[in-house]
JSON list of C-alpha atoms in Angstrom, two decimals:
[
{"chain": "A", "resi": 11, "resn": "UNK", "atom": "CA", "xyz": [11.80, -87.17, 56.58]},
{"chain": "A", "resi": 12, "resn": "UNK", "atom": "CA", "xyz": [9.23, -85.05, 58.25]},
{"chain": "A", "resi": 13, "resn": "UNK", "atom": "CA", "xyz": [6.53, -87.28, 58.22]},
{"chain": "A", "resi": 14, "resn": "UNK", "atom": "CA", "xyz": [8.48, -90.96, 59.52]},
{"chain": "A", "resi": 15, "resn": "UNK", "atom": "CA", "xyz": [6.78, -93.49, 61.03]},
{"chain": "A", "resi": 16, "resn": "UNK", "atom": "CA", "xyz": [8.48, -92.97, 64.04]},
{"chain": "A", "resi": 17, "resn": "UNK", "atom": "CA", "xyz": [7.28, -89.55, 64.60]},
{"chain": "A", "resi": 18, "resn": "UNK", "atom": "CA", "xyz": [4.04, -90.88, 65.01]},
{"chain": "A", "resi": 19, "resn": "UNK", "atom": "CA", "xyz": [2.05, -91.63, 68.38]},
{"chain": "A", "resi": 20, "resn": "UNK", "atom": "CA", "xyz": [-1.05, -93.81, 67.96]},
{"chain": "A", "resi": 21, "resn": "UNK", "atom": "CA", "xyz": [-4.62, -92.37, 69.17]},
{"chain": "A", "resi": 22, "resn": "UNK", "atom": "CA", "xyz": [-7.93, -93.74, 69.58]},
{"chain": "A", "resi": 23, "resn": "UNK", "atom": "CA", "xyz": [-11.08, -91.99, 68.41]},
{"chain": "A", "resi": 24, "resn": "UNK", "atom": "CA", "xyz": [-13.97, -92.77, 69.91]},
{"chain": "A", "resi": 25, "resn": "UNK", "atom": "CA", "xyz": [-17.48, -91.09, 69.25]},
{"chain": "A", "resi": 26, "resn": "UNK", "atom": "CA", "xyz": [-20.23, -91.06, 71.63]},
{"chain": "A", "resi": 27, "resn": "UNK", "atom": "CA", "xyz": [-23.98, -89.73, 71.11]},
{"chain": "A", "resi": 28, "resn": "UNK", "atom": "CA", "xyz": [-25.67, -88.77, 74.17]},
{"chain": "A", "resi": 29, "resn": "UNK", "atom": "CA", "xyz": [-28.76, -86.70, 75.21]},
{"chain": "A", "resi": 30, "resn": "UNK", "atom": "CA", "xyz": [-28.12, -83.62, 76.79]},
{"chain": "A", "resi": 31, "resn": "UNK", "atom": "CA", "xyz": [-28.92, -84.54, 80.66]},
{"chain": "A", "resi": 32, "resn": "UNK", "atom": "CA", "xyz": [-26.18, -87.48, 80.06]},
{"chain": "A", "resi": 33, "resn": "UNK", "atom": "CA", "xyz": [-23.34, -84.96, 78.99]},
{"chain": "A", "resi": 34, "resn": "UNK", "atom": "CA", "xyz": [-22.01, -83.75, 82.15]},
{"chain": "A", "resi": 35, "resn": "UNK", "atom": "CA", "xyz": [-21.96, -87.44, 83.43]},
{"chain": "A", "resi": 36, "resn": "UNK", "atom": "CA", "xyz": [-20.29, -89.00, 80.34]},
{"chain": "A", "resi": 37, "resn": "UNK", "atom": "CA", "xyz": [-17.71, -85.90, 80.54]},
{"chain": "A", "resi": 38, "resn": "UNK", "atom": "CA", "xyz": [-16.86, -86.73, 84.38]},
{"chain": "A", "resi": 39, "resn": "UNK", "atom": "CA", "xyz": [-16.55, -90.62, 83.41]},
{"chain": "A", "resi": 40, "resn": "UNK", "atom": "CA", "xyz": [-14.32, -90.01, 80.96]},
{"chain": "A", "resi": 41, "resn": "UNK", "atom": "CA", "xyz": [-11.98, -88.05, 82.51]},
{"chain": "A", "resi": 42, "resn": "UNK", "atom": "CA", "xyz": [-11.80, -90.59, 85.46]},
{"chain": "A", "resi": 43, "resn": "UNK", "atom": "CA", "xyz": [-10.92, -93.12, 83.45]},
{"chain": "A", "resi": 44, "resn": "UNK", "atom": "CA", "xyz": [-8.65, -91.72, 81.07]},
{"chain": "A", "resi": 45, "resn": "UNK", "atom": "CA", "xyz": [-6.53, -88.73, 82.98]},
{"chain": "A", "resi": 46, "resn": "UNK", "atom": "CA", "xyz": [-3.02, -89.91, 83.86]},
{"chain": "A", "resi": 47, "resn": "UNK", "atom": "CA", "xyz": [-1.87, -86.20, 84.08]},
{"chain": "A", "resi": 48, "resn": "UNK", "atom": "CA", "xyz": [0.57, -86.61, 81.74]},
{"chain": "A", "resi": 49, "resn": "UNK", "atom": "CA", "xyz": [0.74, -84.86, 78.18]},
{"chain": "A", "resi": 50, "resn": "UNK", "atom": "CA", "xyz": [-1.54, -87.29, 75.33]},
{"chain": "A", "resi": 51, "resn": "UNK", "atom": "CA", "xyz": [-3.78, -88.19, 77.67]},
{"chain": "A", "resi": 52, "resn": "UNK", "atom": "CA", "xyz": [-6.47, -86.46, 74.90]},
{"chain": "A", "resi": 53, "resn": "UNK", "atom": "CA", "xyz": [-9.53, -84.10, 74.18]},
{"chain": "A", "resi": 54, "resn": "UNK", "atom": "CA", "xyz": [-12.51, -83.94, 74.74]},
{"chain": "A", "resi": 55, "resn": "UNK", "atom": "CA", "xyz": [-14.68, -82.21, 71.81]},
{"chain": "A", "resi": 56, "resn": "UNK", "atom": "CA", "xyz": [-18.79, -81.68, 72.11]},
{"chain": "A", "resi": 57, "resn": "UNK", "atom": "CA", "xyz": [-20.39, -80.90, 68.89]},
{"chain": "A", "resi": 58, "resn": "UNK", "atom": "CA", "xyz": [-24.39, -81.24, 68.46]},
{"chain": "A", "resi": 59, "resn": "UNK", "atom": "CA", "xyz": [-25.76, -83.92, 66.29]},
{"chain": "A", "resi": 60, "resn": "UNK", "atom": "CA", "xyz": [-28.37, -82.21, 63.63]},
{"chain": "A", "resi": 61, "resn": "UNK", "atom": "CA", "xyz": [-30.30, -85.16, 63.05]},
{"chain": "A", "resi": 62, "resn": "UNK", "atom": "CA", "xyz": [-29.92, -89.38, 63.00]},
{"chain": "A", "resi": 63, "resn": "UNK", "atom": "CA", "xyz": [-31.38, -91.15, 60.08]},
{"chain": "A", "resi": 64, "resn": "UNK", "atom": "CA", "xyz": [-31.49, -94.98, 60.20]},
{"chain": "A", "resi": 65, "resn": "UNK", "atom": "CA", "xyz": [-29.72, -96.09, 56.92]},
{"chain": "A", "resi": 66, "resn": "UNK", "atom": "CA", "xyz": [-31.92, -99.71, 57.24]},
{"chain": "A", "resi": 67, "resn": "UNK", "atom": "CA", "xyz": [-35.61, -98.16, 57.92]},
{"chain": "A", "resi": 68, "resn": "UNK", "atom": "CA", "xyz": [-34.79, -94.38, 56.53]},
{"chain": "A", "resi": 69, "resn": "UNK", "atom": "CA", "xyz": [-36.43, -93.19, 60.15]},
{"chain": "A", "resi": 70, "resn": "UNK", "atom": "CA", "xyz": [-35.21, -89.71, 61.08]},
{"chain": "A", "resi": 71, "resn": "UNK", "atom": "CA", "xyz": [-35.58, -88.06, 64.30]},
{"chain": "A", "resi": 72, "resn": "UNK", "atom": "CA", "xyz": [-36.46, -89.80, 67.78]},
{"chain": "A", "resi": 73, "resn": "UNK", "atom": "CA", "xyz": [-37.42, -93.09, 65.84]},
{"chain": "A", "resi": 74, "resn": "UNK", "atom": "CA", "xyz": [-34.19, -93.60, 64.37]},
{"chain": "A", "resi": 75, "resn": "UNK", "atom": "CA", "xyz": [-32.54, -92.95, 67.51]},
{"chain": "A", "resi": 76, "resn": "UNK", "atom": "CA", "xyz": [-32.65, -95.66, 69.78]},
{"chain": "A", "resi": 77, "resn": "UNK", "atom": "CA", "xyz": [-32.88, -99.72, 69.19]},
{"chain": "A", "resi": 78, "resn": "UNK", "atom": "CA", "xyz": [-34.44, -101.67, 71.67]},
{"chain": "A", "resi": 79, "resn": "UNK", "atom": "CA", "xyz": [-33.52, -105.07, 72.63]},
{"chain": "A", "resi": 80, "resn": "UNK", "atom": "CA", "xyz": [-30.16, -104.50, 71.12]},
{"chain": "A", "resi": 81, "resn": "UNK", "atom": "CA", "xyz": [-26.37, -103.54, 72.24]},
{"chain": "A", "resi": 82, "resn": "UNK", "atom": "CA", "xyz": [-28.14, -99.92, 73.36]},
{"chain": "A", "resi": 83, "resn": "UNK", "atom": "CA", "xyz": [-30.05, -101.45, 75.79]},
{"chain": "A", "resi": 84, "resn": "UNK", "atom": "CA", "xyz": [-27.12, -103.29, 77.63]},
{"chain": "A", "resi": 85, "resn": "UNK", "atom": "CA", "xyz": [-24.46, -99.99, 77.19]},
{"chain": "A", "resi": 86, "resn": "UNK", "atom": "CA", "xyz": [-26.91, -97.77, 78.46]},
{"chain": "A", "resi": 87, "resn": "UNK", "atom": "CA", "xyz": [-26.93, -99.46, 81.71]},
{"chain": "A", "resi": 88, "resn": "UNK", "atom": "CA", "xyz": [-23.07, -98.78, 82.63]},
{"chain": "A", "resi": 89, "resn": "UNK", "atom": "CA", "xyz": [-22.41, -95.25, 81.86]}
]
């Protein structure tokens, strides 16, 4: 049929929230790692986040943003 298992290729999605002066840099790294030159090797897509509203607290904005102490903290440090 049109739609068999076996005409499908498995992707990865991955979503990443950055400020502004970090897109260019997360862009670059990106590429680096993922370009084999060959065709599947994936997109790119940059769409602007609105707003961020911590489901736990209900903060919006800049507070709801960032955690401290947390997971953040430690990915932060290697892009």
């Amino acid at each position: 049929s049109e739609f068999s298992e076996d005409k499908f290729v498995a992707k990865v999605k991955i979503e990443i929230v950055v400020t502004k002066e970090q897109v260019e840099a997360v862009i670059e790294k990106i590429i680096e790692e993922a370009r084999t030159g060959e065709i599947g090797d994936g997109k790119i897509f940059l769409m602007p986040v609105s707003d961020v509203i911590r489901i736990r607290t209900g903060e919006r904005g800049e507070k709801a943003e960032r955690m401290t102490g947390g997971r953040s903290d430690v990915f932060s440090t290697t892009v």
